[in-house]
């Protein structure tokens, strides 16, 4: 016959015991420092952004022009073997109106986040970025947009070297 324990010795802790200091506690904040190696393809991409250009990698087998660049073509299962500058204009593939900031706090003015198919790259190749100088009511799928770059001296080789993409004015014929 097994003996069941009905009363455990000691006392269970409640979170109030910790909050109100009834039990010894220790607080510490880990100092987690980490670095990320951007790799060959993204490294080149970021370097070119600093110069105000968008670069793609290419695959000579299937002819795809890929942006952001990657070192390997998943269609052909082989390394990419070329580079090509693409334009800093594109088309809104899809977008979202966000009322929340990155820390989940509510924004007074919503931000527009879009996937932009870059002109000169293969179909469906695009980057995620913010839209600016854009009225949320007027933004549409398929709208043409253009990068707004930071001034040269402020660029650091980051995706934020492009401030945002803004709608292009319709060309008059
Ligand atoms: Zn390929």
PDB file of C-alpha atoms and ligand atoms in Angstrom:
ATOM      1  CA  UNK A   1       0.000   0.000   0.000  1.00  0.00           C
ATOM      2  CA  UNK A   2       1.434   3.332  -0.964  1.00  0.00           C
ATOM      3  CA  UNK A   3       1.557   6.078   1.537  1.00  0.00           C
ATOM      4  CA  UNK A   4       0.150   9.326   0.297  1.00  0.00           C
ATOM      5  CA  UNK A   5       1.647  12.571   1.447  1.00  0.00           C
ATOM      6  CA  UNK A   6      -1.092  14.900   2.530  1.00  0.00           C
ATOM      7  CA  UNK A   7       0.888  17.724   3.991  1.00  0.00           C
ATOM      8  CA  UNK A   8       4.186  18.765   2.594  1.00  0.00           C
ATOM      9  CA  UNK A   9       6.613  20.315   4.945  1.00  0.00           C
ATOM     10  CA  UNK A  10       7.382  23.961   4.548  1.00  0.00           C
ATOM     11  CA  UNK A  11       5.353  26.685   2.965  1.00  0.00           C
ATOM     12  CA  UNK A  12       4.624  27.572  -0.629  1.00  0.00           C
ATOM     13  CA  UNK A  13       5.930  30.881  -1.913  1.00  0.00           C
ATOM     14  CA  UNK A  14       3.541  33.421  -3.311  1.00  0.00           C
ATOM     15  CA  UNK A  15       4.707  36.099  -5.721  1.00  0.00           C
ATOM     16  CA  UNK A  16       3.789  38.703  -3.108  1.00  0.00           C
ATOM     17  CA  UNK A  17       6.373  37.154  -0.780  1.00  0.00           C
ATOM     18  CA  UNK A  18       9.025  37.947  -3.346  1.00  0.00           C
ATOM     19  CA  UNK A  19       7.649  41.361  -4.282  1.00  0.00           C
ATOM     20  CA  UNK A  20       7.306  42.458  -0.695  1.00  0.00           C
ATOM     21  CA  UNK A  21      10.714  41.166   0.315  1.00  0.00           C
ATOM     22  CA  UNK A  22       9.589  38.514   2.802  1.00  0.00           C
ATOM     23  CA  UNK A  23      12.105  36.098   1.361  1.00  0.00           C
ATOM     24  CA  UNK A  24      15.687  36.788   0.299  1.00  0.00           C
ATOM     25  CA  UNK A  25      15.875  37.550  -3.405  1.00  0.00           C
ATOM     26  CA  UNK A  26      18.541  38.543  -5.843  1.00  0.00           C
ATOM     27  CA  UNK A  27      18.098  40.616  -8.947  1.00  0.00           C
ATOM     28  CA  UNK A  28      20.493  40.651 -11.817  1.00  0.00           C
ATOM     29  CA  UNK A  29      20.408  41.684 -15.398  1.00  0.00           C
ATOM     30  CA  UNK A  30      22.377  39.486 -17.775  1.00  0.00           C
ATOM     31  CA  UNK A  31      24.839  41.368 -19.914  1.00  0.00           C
ATOM     32  CA  UNK A  32      24.194  39.634 -23.154  1.00  0.00           C
ATOM     33  CA  UNK A  33      26.320  41.001 -25.899  1.00  0.00           C
ATOM     34  CA  UNK A  34      26.201  39.480 -29.311  1.00  0.00           C
ATOM     35  CA  UNK A  35      27.345  40.226 -32.777  1.00  0.00           C
ATOM     36  CA  UNK A  36      25.957  39.087 -36.043  1.00  0.00           C
ATOM     37  CA  UNK A  37      28.070  38.349 -39.048  1.00  0.00           C
ATOM     38  CA  UNK A  38      26.199  39.625 -42.053  1.00  0.00           C
ATOM     39  CA  UNK A  39      27.860  37.234 -44.491  1.00  0.00           C
ATOM     40  CA  UNK A  40      28.995  37.801 -48.072  1.00  0.00           C
ATOM     41  CA  UNK A  41      25.690  38.619 -49.734  1.00  0.00           C
ATOM     42  CA  UNK A  42      24.110  40.849 -47.102  1.00  0.00           C
ATOM     43  CA  UNK A  43      27.502  42.400 -46.372  1.00  0.00           C
ATOM     44  CA  UNK A  44      27.765  43.576 -49.969  1.00  0.00           C
ATOM     45  CA  UNK A  45      24.116  44.661 -49.952  1.00  0.00           C
ATOM     46  CA  UNK A  46      24.651  46.851 -46.870  1.00  0.00           C
ATOM     47  CA  UNK A  47      27.895  48.272 -48.230  1.00  0.00           C
ATOM     48  CA  UNK A  48      26.105  49.312 -51.409  1.00  0.00           C
ATOM     49  CA  UNK A  49      23.247  50.869 -49.432  1.00  0.00           C
ATOM     50  CA  UNK A  50      25.831  53.137 -47.855  1.00  0.00           C
ATOM     51  CA  UNK A  51      26.659  54.298 -51.389  1.00  0.00           C
ATOM     52  CA  UNK A  52      22.997  54.795 -52.185  1.00  0.00           C
ATOM     53  CA  UNK A  53      22.601  51.763 -54.410  1.00  0.00           C
ATOM     54  CA  UNK A  54      20.635  48.544 -54.183  1.00  0.00           C
ATOM     55  CA  UNK A  55      22.457  45.446 -55.377  1.00  0.00           C
ATOM     56  CA  UNK A  56      21.092  42.029 -56.245  1.00  0.00           C
ATOM     57  CA  UNK A  57      22.821  38.698 -56.716  1.00  0.00           C
ATOM     58  CA  UNK A  58      22.217  36.729 -59.888  1.00  0.00           C
ATOM     59  CA  UNK A  59      22.094  33.113 -60.935  1.00  0.00           C
ATOM     60  CA  UNK A  60      23.417  32.396 -64.427  1.00  0.00           C
ATOM     61  CA  UNK A  61      21.513  29.113 -64.659  1.00  0.00           C
ATOM     62  CA  UNK A  62      17.955  30.346 -64.120  1.00  0.00           C
ATOM     63  CA  UNK A  63      18.686  34.021 -64.712  1.00  0.00           C
ATOM     64  CA  UNK A  64      17.042  35.204 -61.539  1.00  0.00           C
ATOM     65  CA  UNK A  65      17.997  38.568 -60.069  1.00  0.00           C
ATOM     66  CA  UNK A  66      17.624  38.289 -56.325  1.00  0.00           C
ATOM     67  CA  UNK A  67      17.207  41.069 -53.810  1.00  0.00           C
ATOM     68  CA  UNK A  68      18.115  41.085 -51.010  1.00  0.00           C
ATOM     69  CA  UNK A  69      21.054  39.174 -52.464  1.00  0.00           C
ATOM     70  CA  UNK A  70      21.797  35.659 -51.353  1.00  0.00           C
ATOM     71  CA  UNK A  71      24.762  33.405 -51.943  1.00  0.00           C
ATOM     72  CA  UNK A  72      22.816  30.484 -53.216  1.00  0.00           C
ATOM     73  CA  UNK A  73      19.978  29.843 -55.635  1.00  0.00           C
ATOM     74  CA  UNK A  74      17.430  27.570 -54.043  1.00  0.00           C
ATOM     75  CA  UNK A  75      15.875  26.837 -57.443  1.00  0.00           C
ATOM     76  CA  UNK A  76      19.063  25.570 -59.051  1.00  0.00           C
ATOM     77  CA  UNK A  77      20.710  24.369 -55.860  1.00  0.00           C
ATOM     78  CA  UNK A  78      23.928  26.128 -56.711  1.00  0.00           C
ATOM     79  CA  UNK A  79      25.822  29.213 -55.580  1.00  0.00           C
ATOM     80  CA  UNK A  80      24.808  32.520 -57.141  1.00  0.00           C
ATOM     81  CA  UNK A  81      27.509  33.781 -59.476  1.00  0.00           C
ATOM     82  CA  UNK A  82      26.947  37.429 -60.258  1.00  0.00           C
ATOM     83  CA  UNK A  83      25.942  40.853 -59.046  1.00  0.00           C
ATOM     84  CA  UNK A  84      23.638  43.413 -60.574  1.00  0.00           C
ATOM     85  CA  UNK A  85      22.503  46.858 -59.508  1.00  0.00           C
ATOM     86  CA  UNK A  86      18.774  47.257 -59.423  1.00  0.00           C
ATOM     87  CA  UNK A  87      16.716  50.420 -59.155  1.00  0.00           C
ATOM     88  CA  UNK A  88      15.662  52.162 -55.990  1.00  0.00           C
ATOM     89  CA  UNK A  89      12.085  52.155 -57.165  1.00  0.00           C
ATOM     90  CA  UNK A  90       9.529  49.417 -56.916  1.00  0.00           C
ATOM     91  CA  UNK A  91       5.936  48.333 -56.577  1.00  0.00           C
ATOM     92  CA  UNK A  92       3.980  47.712 -53.405  1.00  0.00           C
ATOM     93  CA  UNK A  93       3.344  43.967 -53.326  1.00  0.00           C
ATOM     94  CA  UNK A  94       1.509  44.117 -50.040  1.00  0.00           C
ATOM     95  CA  UNK A  95       1.373  46.396 -47.037  1.00  0.00           C
ATOM     96  CA  UNK A  96       0.059  46.723 -43.553  1.00  0.00           C
ATOM     97  CA  UNK A  97      -1.051  49.655 -41.441  1.00  0.00           C
ATOM     98  CA  UNK A  98       0.442  49.234 -38.001  1.00  0.00           C
ATOM     99  CA  UNK A  99      -0.818  51.059 -34.947  1.00  0.00           C
ATOM    100  CA  UNK A 100       1.760  49.406 -32.723  1.00  0.00           C
ATOM    101  CA  UNK A 101       5.432  50.249 -32.305  1.00  0.00           C
ATOM    102  CA  UNK A 102       8.139  47.593 -32.056  1.00  0.00           C
ATOM    103  CA  UNK A 103       7.724  47.560 -28.260  1.00  0.00           C
ATOM    104  CA  UNK A 104       3.960  46.971 -28.661  1.00  0.00           C
ATOM    105  CA  UNK A 105       3.054  50.453 -27.437  1.00  0.00           C
ATOM    106  CA  UNK A 106       0.286  52.240 -29.287  1.00  0.00           C
ATOM    107  CA  UNK A 107       1.352  54.763 -31.918  1.00  0.00           C
ATOM    108  CA  UNK A 108      -0.377  58.103 -32.335  1.00  0.00           C
ATOM    109  CA  UNK A 109       0.245  58.029 -36.044  1.00  0.00           C
ATOM    110  CA  UNK A 110       0.135  54.576 -37.632  1.00  0.00           C
ATOM    111  CA  UNK A 111       3.120  53.411 -39.659  1.00  0.00           C
ATOM    112  CA  UNK A 112       2.844  51.748 -43.043  1.00  0.00           C
ATOM    113  CA  UNK A 113       4.969  48.683 -43.595  1.00  0.00           C
ATOM    114  CA  UNK A 114       5.202  47.284 -47.098  1.00  0.00           C
ATOM    115  CA  UNK A 115       6.818  44.561 -49.113  1.00  0.00           C
ATOM    116  CA  UNK A 116       8.229  46.326 -52.133  1.00  0.00           C
ATOM    117  CA  UNK A 117       9.064  44.447 -55.303  1.00  0.00           C
ATOM    118  CA  UNK A 118      12.208  46.176 -56.517  1.00  0.00           C
ATOM    119  CA  UNK A 119      12.409  47.315 -60.149  1.00  0.00           C
ATOM    120  CA  UNK A 120      15.047  45.427 -62.083  1.00  0.00           C
ATOM    121  CA  UNK A 121      14.886  42.358 -59.843  1.00  0.00           C
ATOM    122  CA  UNK A 122      13.038  39.175 -60.700  1.00  0.00           C
ATOM    123  CA  UNK A 123       9.340  38.919 -59.989  1.00  0.00           C
ATOM    124  CA  UNK A 124       8.476  38.600 -56.344  1.00  0.00           C
ATOM    125  CA  UNK A 125      11.877  39.811 -55.175  1.00  0.00           C
ATOM    126  CA  UNK A 126      11.457  42.540 -52.681  1.00  0.00           C
ATOM    127  CA  UNK A 127      12.318  44.091 -49.411  1.00  0.00           C
ATOM    128  CA  UNK A 128      10.280  45.055 -46.401  1.00  0.00           C
ATOM    129  CA  UNK A 129      10.367  48.728 -45.584  1.00  0.00           C
ATOM    130  CA  UNK A 130       8.326  51.588 -44.264  1.00  0.00           C
ATOM    131  CA  UNK A 131       6.290  53.876 -46.456  1.00  0.00           C
ATOM    132  CA  UNK A 132       6.529  57.602 -45.898  1.00  0.00           C
ATOM    133  CA  UNK A 133       4.910  60.737 -47.291  1.00  0.00           C
ATOM    134  CA  UNK A 134       1.980  58.439 -47.914  1.00  0.00           C
ATOM    135  CA  UNK A 135      -1.641  58.845 -46.922  1.00  0.00           C
ATOM    136  CA  UNK A 136      -2.840  55.466 -45.555  1.00  0.00           C
ATOM    137  CA  UNK A 137      -6.146  56.051 -47.323  1.00  0.00           C
ATOM    138  CA  UNK A 138      -4.443  56.396 -50.672  1.00  0.00           C
ATOM    139  CA  UNK A 139      -1.909  53.576 -50.497  1.00  0.00           C
ATOM    140  CA  UNK A 140      -2.775  50.719 -52.833  1.00  0.00           C
ATOM    141  CA  UNK A 141      -1.357  47.392 -53.892  1.00  0.00           C
ATOM    142  CA  UNK A 142       0.613  47.870 -57.077  1.00  0.00           C
ATOM    143  CA  UNK A 143       1.465  51.479 -56.298  1.00  0.00           C
ATOM    144  CA  UNK A 144       4.857  52.660 -57.566  1.00  0.00           C
ATOM    145  CA  UNK A 145       7.245  53.843 -54.879  1.00  0.00           C
ATOM    146  CA  UNK A 146      10.752  55.262 -54.660  1.00  0.00           C
ATOM    147  CA  UNK A 147      13.380  55.090 -51.939  1.00  0.00           C
ATOM    148  CA  UNK A 148      14.067  58.203 -49.891  1.00  0.00           C
ATOM    149  CA  UNK A 149      17.702  57.965 -48.834  1.00  0.00           C
ATOM    150  CA  UNK A 150      19.378  59.450 -45.818  1.00  0.00           C
ATOM    151  CA  UNK A 151      22.041  62.040 -46.664  1.00  0.00           C
ATOM    152  CA  UNK A 152      25.310  60.358 -47.622  1.00  0.00           C
ATOM    153  CA  UNK A 153      27.140  61.374 -44.425  1.00  0.00           C
ATOM    154  CA  UNK A 154      24.435  59.795 -42.259  1.00  0.00           C
ATOM    155  CA  UNK A 155      24.488  56.406 -43.949  1.00  0.00           C
ATOM    156  CA  UNK A 156      26.058  53.593 -41.989  1.00  0.00           C
ATOM    157  CA  UNK A 157      25.473  50.541 -44.175  1.00  0.00           C
ATOM    158  CA  UNK A 158      22.087  49.560 -42.797  1.00  0.00           C
ATOM    159  CA  UNK A 159      18.638  49.055 -44.275  1.00  0.00           C
ATOM    160  CA  UNK A 160      17.689  52.276 -42.471  1.00  0.00           C
ATOM    161  CA  UNK A 161      20.017  54.158 -44.862  1.00  0.00           C
ATOM    162  CA  UNK A 162      16.793  54.220 -46.819  1.00  0.00           C
ATOM    163  CA  UNK A 163      14.457  56.285 -44.649  1.00  0.00           C
ATOM    164  CA  UNK A 164      11.350  54.962 -46.317  1.00  0.00           C
ATOM    165  CA  UNK A 165       9.761  54.530 -49.721  1.00  0.00           C
ATOM    166  CA  UNK A 166       7.401  57.213 -50.927  1.00  0.00           C
ATOM    167  CA  UNK A 167       4.701  57.012 -53.572  1.00  0.00           C
ATOM    168  CA  UNK A 168       5.835  58.166 -56.990  1.00  0.00           C
ATOM    169  CA  UNK A 169       3.766  60.769 -58.683  1.00  0.00           C
ATOM    170  CA  UNK A 170       1.834  59.418 -61.605  1.00  0.00           C
ATOM    171  CA  UNK A 171       3.563  60.389 -64.792  1.00  0.00           C
ATOM    172  CA  UNK A 172       1.573  62.684 -66.991  1.00  0.00           C
ATOM    173  CA  UNK A 173       1.289  61.712 -70.597  1.00  0.00           C
TER     174      UNK A 173
HETATM  175 ZN1  LIG B   1      19.103  29.650 -60.297  1.00  0.00          ZN
END
